[in-house]
Short mmCIF file of C-alpha atoms and ligand atoms in Angstrom, two decimals:
data_model
loop_
_atom_site.label_atom_id
_atom_site.label_comp_id
_atom_site.label_asym_id
_atom_site.label_seq_id
_atom_site.Cartn_x
_atom_site.Cartn_y
_atom_site.Cartn_z
CA MET P 1 0.12 -0.01 0.00
CA SER P 2 1.54 3.34 -1.02
CA GLN P 3 -0.81 6.02 0.48
CA THR P 4 1.44 8.97 -0.14
CA LYS P 5 -0.61 11.78 -1.67
CA GLY P 6 -2.84 12.61 1.07
CA ARG P 7 -6.49 12.03 2.43
CA ILE P 8 -9.56 11.67 0.48
CA LEU P 9 -13.13 11.95 1.74
CA THR P 10 -15.86 11.80 -0.90
CA GLY P 11 -19.25 10.15 -0.86
CA HIS P 12 -22.61 9.59 -2.60
CA ARG P 13 -26.22 10.30 -1.42
CA PRO P 14 -27.84 6.77 -1.27
CA THR P 15 -30.75 7.71 -3.77
CA GLY P 16 -30.97 4.30 -5.32
CA PRO P 17 -28.82 1.58 -7.04
CA ARG P 18 -25.62 2.65 -8.87
CA HIS P 19 -25.53 2.66 -12.49
CA ILE P 20 -23.08 2.70 -15.21
CA GLY P 21 -22.89 6.40 -15.02
CA HIS P 22 -21.64 6.14 -11.54
CA LEU P 23 -19.23 3.57 -12.54
CA ALA P 24 -17.67 5.47 -15.38
CA GLY P 25 -17.93 8.86 -13.60
CA THR P 26 -16.81 7.92 -10.08
CA LEU P 27 -16.44 4.41 -9.02
CA THR P 28 -13.70 3.20 -11.33
CA ASN P 29 -11.82 6.49 -10.42
CA TRP P 30 -12.34 5.80 -6.70
CA ALA P 31 -11.09 2.43 -6.80
CA ARG P 32 -7.89 3.64 -8.42
CA LEU P 33 -7.54 6.38 -5.98
CA GLN P 34 -7.13 3.90 -3.23
CA ASP P 35 -3.62 2.88 -4.37
CA SER P 36 -2.45 6.35 -3.61
CA TYR P 37 -4.47 8.12 -1.20
CA GLU P 38 -5.89 7.18 2.38
CA CYS P 39 -9.50 7.15 1.35
CA PHE P 40 -12.79 7.58 3.24
CA PHE P 41 -16.03 7.09 1.29
CA LEU P 42 -19.08 8.34 2.69
CA VAL P 43 -22.79 7.08 2.63
CA ALA P 44 -24.44 10.42 2.81
CA ASP P 45 -27.65 9.22 4.01
CA LEU P 46 -28.49 12.43 6.05
CA HIS P 47 -28.13 14.58 2.96
CA VAL P 48 -30.73 12.45 1.34
CA LEU P 49 -33.21 13.56 4.10
CA THR P 50 -32.92 17.19 3.29
CA THR P 51 -35.07 16.53 0.31
CA ASP P 52 -36.79 13.10 0.84
CA TYR P 53 -37.53 12.68 4.56
CA THR P 54 -40.84 10.79 4.27
CA HIS P 55 -39.63 7.32 3.87
CA PRO P 56 -36.45 6.97 5.99
CA GLU P 57 -36.71 3.18 5.69
CA ARG P 58 -36.13 3.30 2.12
CA VAL P 59 -32.93 5.57 2.56
CA ARG P 60 -31.64 2.92 4.92
CA GLN P 61 -32.22 0.09 2.24
CA ASN P 62 -30.59 2.32 -0.39
CA SER P 63 -27.53 2.78 2.01
CA PHE P 64 -26.99 -1.00 2.28
CA GLY P 65 -27.64 -1.21 -1.63
CA ILE P 66 -25.11 1.39 -2.52
CA VAL P 67 -22.35 -0.09 -0.24
CA LEU P 68 -22.86 -3.46 -2.19
CA ASP P 69 -22.48 -1.54 -5.46
CA TRP P 70 -19.31 0.05 -4.27
CA LEU P 71 -17.72 -3.14 -2.96
CA ALA P 72 -18.73 -4.78 -6.19
CA ALA P 73 -17.22 -2.06 -8.13
CA GLY P 74 -13.77 -2.32 -6.38
CA ILE P 75 -13.88 -0.24 -3.33
CA ASP P 76 -11.94 -2.29 -0.82
CA PRO P 77 -12.72 -2.18 2.67
CA GLU P 78 -9.27 -3.64 3.77
CA ARG P 79 -7.70 -0.28 2.25
CA ALA P 80 -10.47 2.39 2.54
CA THR P 81 -12.81 3.39 5.21
CA LEU P 82 -16.54 3.22 4.64
CA VAL P 83 -18.77 5.72 6.57
CA LEU P 84 -22.29 5.64 7.26
CA GLN P 85 -23.07 9.34 8.04
CA SER P 86 -26.03 8.79 10.33
CA ALA P 87 -23.94 6.23 12.34
CA ALA P 88 -21.12 8.56 12.93
CA PRO P 89 -22.44 11.45 15.29
CA ALA P 90 -19.28 13.60 14.61
CA HIS P 91 -20.76 14.69 11.22
CA ALA P 92 -24.01 16.17 12.78
CA GLN P 93 -21.91 17.60 15.77
CA LEU P 94 -19.43 19.44 13.66
CA GLU P 95 -22.36 20.75 11.23
CA THR P 96 -23.65 22.41 14.48
CA LEU P 97 -20.46 24.01 15.32
CA LEU P 98 -19.67 25.10 11.79
CA GLY P 99 -23.07 26.51 11.45
CA MET P 100 -22.18 29.47 13.72
CA LEU P 101 -19.48 30.55 11.23
CA VAL P 102 -21.63 30.67 7.96
CA THR P 103 -24.41 33.38 7.28
CA VAL P 104 -27.76 32.38 6.03
CA GLY P 105 -27.09 34.89 3.03
CA ARG P 106 -24.08 33.05 2.01
CA LEU P 107 -25.79 29.73 2.08
CA SER P 108 -28.85 31.03 0.21
CA ARG P 109 -26.60 31.94 -2.67
CA VAL P 110 -25.35 28.45 -2.93
CA PRO P 111 -26.18 27.27 -6.53
CA THR P 112 -27.44 23.76 -5.78
CA TYR P 113 -29.78 25.50 -2.94
CA LYS P 114 -31.10 27.74 -5.42
CA GLU P 115 -31.97 25.19 -7.96
CA GLN P 116 -33.46 22.81 -5.31
CA VAL P 117 -35.85 25.78 -3.90
CA HIS P 118 -36.83 26.52 -7.69
CA GLU P 119 -37.32 22.81 -8.38
CA LEU P 120 -39.05 21.70 -5.32
CA GLN P 121 -41.47 24.68 -5.24
CA LEU P 122 -41.53 24.31 -1.34
CA GLN P 123 -40.64 26.56 1.56
CA PRO P 124 -36.98 25.35 1.99
CA SER P 125 -36.01 23.83 5.34
CA LEU P 126 -33.11 24.72 7.71
CA GLY P 127 -32.08 21.17 6.89
CA LEU P 128 -31.81 21.90 3.03
CA LEU P 129 -30.20 25.38 3.68
CA GLY P 130 -27.55 23.75 5.81
CA TYR P 131 -26.76 20.97 3.42
CA PRO P 132 -23.39 22.57 2.38
CA VAL P 133 -22.50 23.03 6.03
CA LEU P 134 -23.06 19.26 6.60
CA GLN P 135 -20.88 18.58 3.54
CA ALA P 136 -18.12 20.77 5.03
CA ALA P 137 -18.46 18.79 8.18
CA ASP P 138 -18.18 15.51 6.35
CA ILE P 139 -14.80 16.72 4.92
CA LEU P 140 -13.36 18.49 8.05
CA VAL P 141 -14.21 15.82 10.45
CA TYR P 142 -11.38 13.69 8.62
CA LYS P 143 -9.22 16.57 7.85
CA ALA P 144 -9.22 15.51 4.27
CA ASP P 145 -7.21 17.44 1.89
CA THR P 146 -8.62 16.15 -1.32
CA VAL P 147 -12.36 15.75 -2.40
CA PRO P 148 -13.10 14.01 -5.77
CA VAL P 149 -16.28 15.33 -6.96
CA GLY P 150 -18.38 16.47 -10.06
CA GLU P 151 -18.34 19.97 -11.22
CA ASP P 152 -21.65 20.69 -9.53
CA GLN P 153 -20.19 20.19 -6.16
CA LEU P 154 -17.34 22.75 -6.45
CA PRO P 155 -19.23 25.53 -4.78
CA HIS P 156 -19.60 23.14 -1.73
CA ILE P 157 -15.93 22.65 -1.55
CA GLU P 158 -15.38 26.53 -1.83
CA LEU P 159 -17.64 26.85 0.86
CA THR P 160 -15.67 24.23 3.01
CA ARG P 161 -12.52 26.09 2.28
CA GLU P 162 -14.17 29.42 3.56
CA VAL P 163 -15.39 27.59 6.83
CA ALA P 164 -12.09 26.01 7.45
CA ARG P 165 -10.20 29.22 7.05
CA ARG P 166 -12.61 31.07 9.41
CA PHE P 167 -12.31 28.43 11.93
CA ASN P 168 -8.61 28.45 11.76
CA GLN P 169 -8.50 32.24 12.12
CA LEU P 170 -10.56 32.09 15.35
CA TYR P 171 -9.35 29.08 17.05
CA GLY P 172 -5.91 28.35 15.59
CA GLU P 173 -4.71 26.12 12.74
CA THR P 174 -6.99 23.12 12.72
CA PHE P 175 -8.35 22.22 9.38
CA PRO P 176 -6.55 21.84 6.12
CA GLU P 177 -8.28 23.67 3.35
CA PRO P 178 -9.51 20.94 1.00
CA GLN P 179 -9.09 20.85 -2.65
CA GLY P 180 -11.71 19.42 -5.32
CA LEU P 181 -10.39 16.73 -7.62
CA LEU P 182 -12.49 16.84 -10.82
CA SER P 183 -12.99 13.67 -12.64
CA THR P 184 -11.93 13.83 -16.35
CA THR P 185 -14.28 11.29 -17.64
CA PRO P 186 -17.10 12.62 -19.74
CA ARG P 187 -20.63 12.44 -18.29
CA LEU P 188 -22.42 9.28 -19.57
CA PRO P 189 -25.71 9.90 -21.24
CA GLY P 190 -28.76 7.80 -20.47
CA THR P 191 -30.16 5.10 -22.88
CA ASP P 192 -32.46 7.62 -24.10
CA ASN P 193 -29.86 10.42 -24.27
CA ARG P 194 -31.14 12.56 -21.45
CA THR P 195 -29.11 12.78 -18.46
CA MET P 196 -28.69 9.19 -16.79
CA HIS P 197 -30.84 9.25 -13.69
CA THR P 198 -32.02 6.45 -11.26
CA SER P 199 -35.47 7.44 -11.70
CA TYR P 200 -35.93 8.14 -15.42
CA GLY P 201 -35.98 4.60 -16.66
CA ASN P 202 -32.89 5.23 -18.81
CA ALA P 203 -30.14 3.77 -16.39
CA ILE P 204 -28.34 0.44 -16.81
CA PHE P 205 -27.62 -0.56 -13.26
CA LEU P 206 -24.64 -2.43 -11.78
CA ARG P 207 -27.12 -5.10 -10.42
CA ASP P 208 -28.76 -5.77 -13.71
CA THR P 209 -28.48 -9.25 -15.24
CA PRO P 210 -26.61 -9.73 -18.57
CA GLU P 211 -30.02 -10.43 -20.25
CA GLU P 212 -31.43 -6.96 -18.88
CA THR P 213 -28.33 -5.14 -19.91
CA THR P 214 -28.59 -6.56 -23.42
CA GLN P 215 -32.19 -5.66 -23.67
CA LYS P 216 -31.64 -2.05 -22.59
CA VAL P 217 -28.67 -1.65 -25.05
CA MET P 218 -30.80 -3.01 -27.89
CA ALA P 219 -33.46 -0.51 -27.16
CA MET P 220 -31.01 2.46 -27.08
CA TYR P 221 -31.47 5.75 -28.53
CA THR P 222 -29.04 6.21 -31.46
CA ASP P 223 -28.88 8.42 -34.46
CA PRO P 224 -32.57 9.71 -35.18
CA THR P 225 -31.55 11.03 -38.72
CA ARG P 226 -30.50 7.61 -39.82
CA ILE P 227 -33.43 5.51 -41.43
CA HIS P 228 -31.45 2.63 -43.19
CA ALA P 229 -28.29 0.82 -42.26
CA THR P 230 -26.75 2.20 -45.36
CA ASP P 231 -27.35 5.91 -44.53
CA PRO P 232 -24.17 7.55 -43.20
CA GLY P 233 -24.61 7.96 -39.34
CA HIS P 234 -23.43 10.29 -36.65
CA VAL P 235 -21.01 9.28 -34.02
CA GLU P 236 -20.97 12.60 -32.23
CA GLY P 237 -23.64 12.88 -29.78
CA ASN P 238 -24.63 9.21 -30.19
CA PRO P 239 -24.85 7.67 -26.70
CA VAL P 240 -24.09 4.14 -28.27
CA PHE P 241 -20.76 5.40 -29.31
CA ALA P 242 -20.30 7.22 -25.96
CA TYR P 243 -20.74 3.81 -24.16
CA HIS P 244 -18.41 2.08 -26.59
CA ASP P 245 -15.75 4.71 -25.68
CA ALA P 246 -16.43 4.26 -21.99
CA PHE P 247 -16.53 0.51 -21.86
CA ASN P 248 -15.28 -1.27 -24.88
CA GLN P 249 -11.77 -2.33 -24.13
CA ASP P 250 -11.15 -3.43 -27.81
CA LYS P 251 -10.39 0.16 -29.08
CA ALA P 252 -9.61 -1.15 -32.70
CA GLU P 253 -13.09 -2.54 -32.86
CA VAL P 254 -14.60 0.80 -31.62
CA ALA P 255 -12.48 2.80 -34.37
CA GLU P 256 -13.61 0.31 -36.93
CA LEU P 257 -17.34 0.58 -35.98
CA LYS P 258 -17.21 4.42 -35.99
CA GLU P 259 -15.73 4.31 -39.37
CA ARG P 260 -18.34 1.93 -40.86
CA TYR P 261 -21.10 3.78 -39.12
CA LEU P 262 -20.02 7.18 -40.63
CA ALA P 263 -19.75 5.44 -44.16
CA GLY P 264 -23.17 3.65 -43.73
CA THR P 265 -21.76 0.23 -43.92
CA VAL P 266 -22.80 -1.29 -40.47
CA GLY P 267 -26.30 -1.26 -38.93
CA ASP P 268 -27.34 -0.15 -35.43
CA VAL P 269 -28.15 -3.59 -34.54
CA GLU P 270 -24.58 -4.82 -35.02
CA VAL P 271 -23.19 -1.81 -33.20
CA LYS P 272 -25.41 -2.48 -30.24
CA ARG P 273 -24.76 -6.12 -30.16
CA ARG P 274 -21.07 -5.42 -29.70
CA LEU P 275 -21.82 -2.80 -27.10
CA ALA P 276 -23.86 -5.32 -25.11
CA ARG P 277 -21.09 -7.83 -25.37
CA ALA P 278 -18.32 -5.31 -24.29
CA LEU P 279 -20.64 -3.93 -21.44
CA ASN P 280 -21.33 -7.31 -20.12
CA GLU P 281 -17.55 -8.18 -20.15
CA THR P 282 -17.06 -5.03 -17.97
CA LEU P 283 -19.85 -5.94 -15.60
CA ALA P 284 -19.25 -9.53 -15.25
CA PRO P 285 -16.36 -9.14 -12.46
CA ILE P 286 -18.56 -6.76 -10.73
CA ARG P 287 -21.52 -9.14 -10.75
CA GLN P 288 -19.38 -11.90 -9.55
CA ARG P 289 -18.13 -9.91 -6.58
CA ARG P 290 -21.67 -8.78 -5.68
CA GLU P 291 -22.88 -12.50 -5.88
CA THR P 292 -19.97 -13.57 -3.53
CA LEU P 293 -20.75 -10.62 -0.99
CA ALA P 294 -24.44 -11.41 -1.03
CA ALA P 295 -23.99 -14.97 -0.48
CA ASN P 296 -21.55 -14.17 2.47
CA PRO P 297 -22.42 -10.73 3.90
CA ASP P 298 -20.16 -10.88 6.91
CA ALA P 299 -17.21 -11.91 5.04
CA GLY P 300 -14.20 -9.79 5.99
CA PHE P 301 -16.18 -7.07 7.69
CA ASP P 302 -15.54 -5.58 10.96
CA ARG P 303 -19.01 -4.40 12.08
CA ARG P 304 -17.87 -1.66 14.26
CA ASN P 305 -20.68 0.82 15.01
CA PRO P 306 -23.63 -0.96 13.36
CA GLY P 307 -25.57 2.12 14.08
N1 LIG E 401 -23.24 16.28 -2.03
C1 LIG E 401 -22.60 15.23 -2.64
C2 LIG E 401 -23.49 14.82 -3.78
O1 LIG E 401 -24.65 14.95 -3.91
C3 LIG E 401 -22.52 13.93 -1.83
C4 LIG E 401 -21.64 14.28 -0.48
C5 LIG E 401 -22.01 14.30 0.85
C6 LIG E 401 -20.29 14.47 -0.51
N2 LIG E 401 -21.16 14.76 1.67
C7 LIG E 401 -19.90 14.81 0.85
C8 LIG E 401 -19.24 14.47 -1.67
C9 LIG E 401 -18.63 15.11 1.02
C10 LIG E 401 -17.92 14.93 -1.37
C11 LIG E 401 -17.51 15.16 -0.03
O2 LIG E 401 -22.84 14.30 -4.84
#
């Protein structure tokens, strides 16, 4: 183990099963980061409650579900620490203290907050307003210096830095000012070419069977301008090729398919069939690990703090 680069904290809200967008966008990257950082991976179940507090039992179920997905995708509890936010009281405790150092005005200008308020059409709760303060607490509890996130989360990291700086000024050097680490992989579209989303019916889940995966691939949106297999097609903006780029290890095959697609010498069905095969190859070891874990849930676990 060569954990030399520093300490990471990052996490997901347990909103539902993880899909191949999470795999390409974050999980593969997290698994790799375990080689060079000390890693803390957080199941941010309290954060889910800021918008979705009517069915807490569902949040609990989803929390166990995403841990299984993470482990199947290569998060290694021998090397990384997994944290269930609601089971570690320090998160909420530090949020209370940090809350003294942030103004309501500052929090109401956070872009994610403004979007949520607009979207939900509700009177925002104190919990929702405090979302970034809880996130700052998540990071600062562990004195993490590096936070791998998507671009939409950068305003939260900026706020974390401000709060850490303020705390340090007042009480002495305590917290490092963490840096965001942006993933370089492009965002994967859904099977219908909208944003891939757990609840849109356009996601391929890590827990899907090979048959379900193939079925979803064969039904994918492709190039709407193309009527016949002999029409020259578009590769750019075509989610089938975005998936080929993300998951097909055989780069020569991908290059050849693109060339033939542009020339109108290969049909959508063949391009999709090859994608289904490549995707199922990528998912096979993940499914294998999930089965082993599901059959033997206590294997290798130290169940401290069962919450
Ligand atoms: N807000 C993050 C998201 O929705 C999840 C999260 C909670 C997080 N706490 C965190 C991410 C701390 C990084 C660090 O994706």
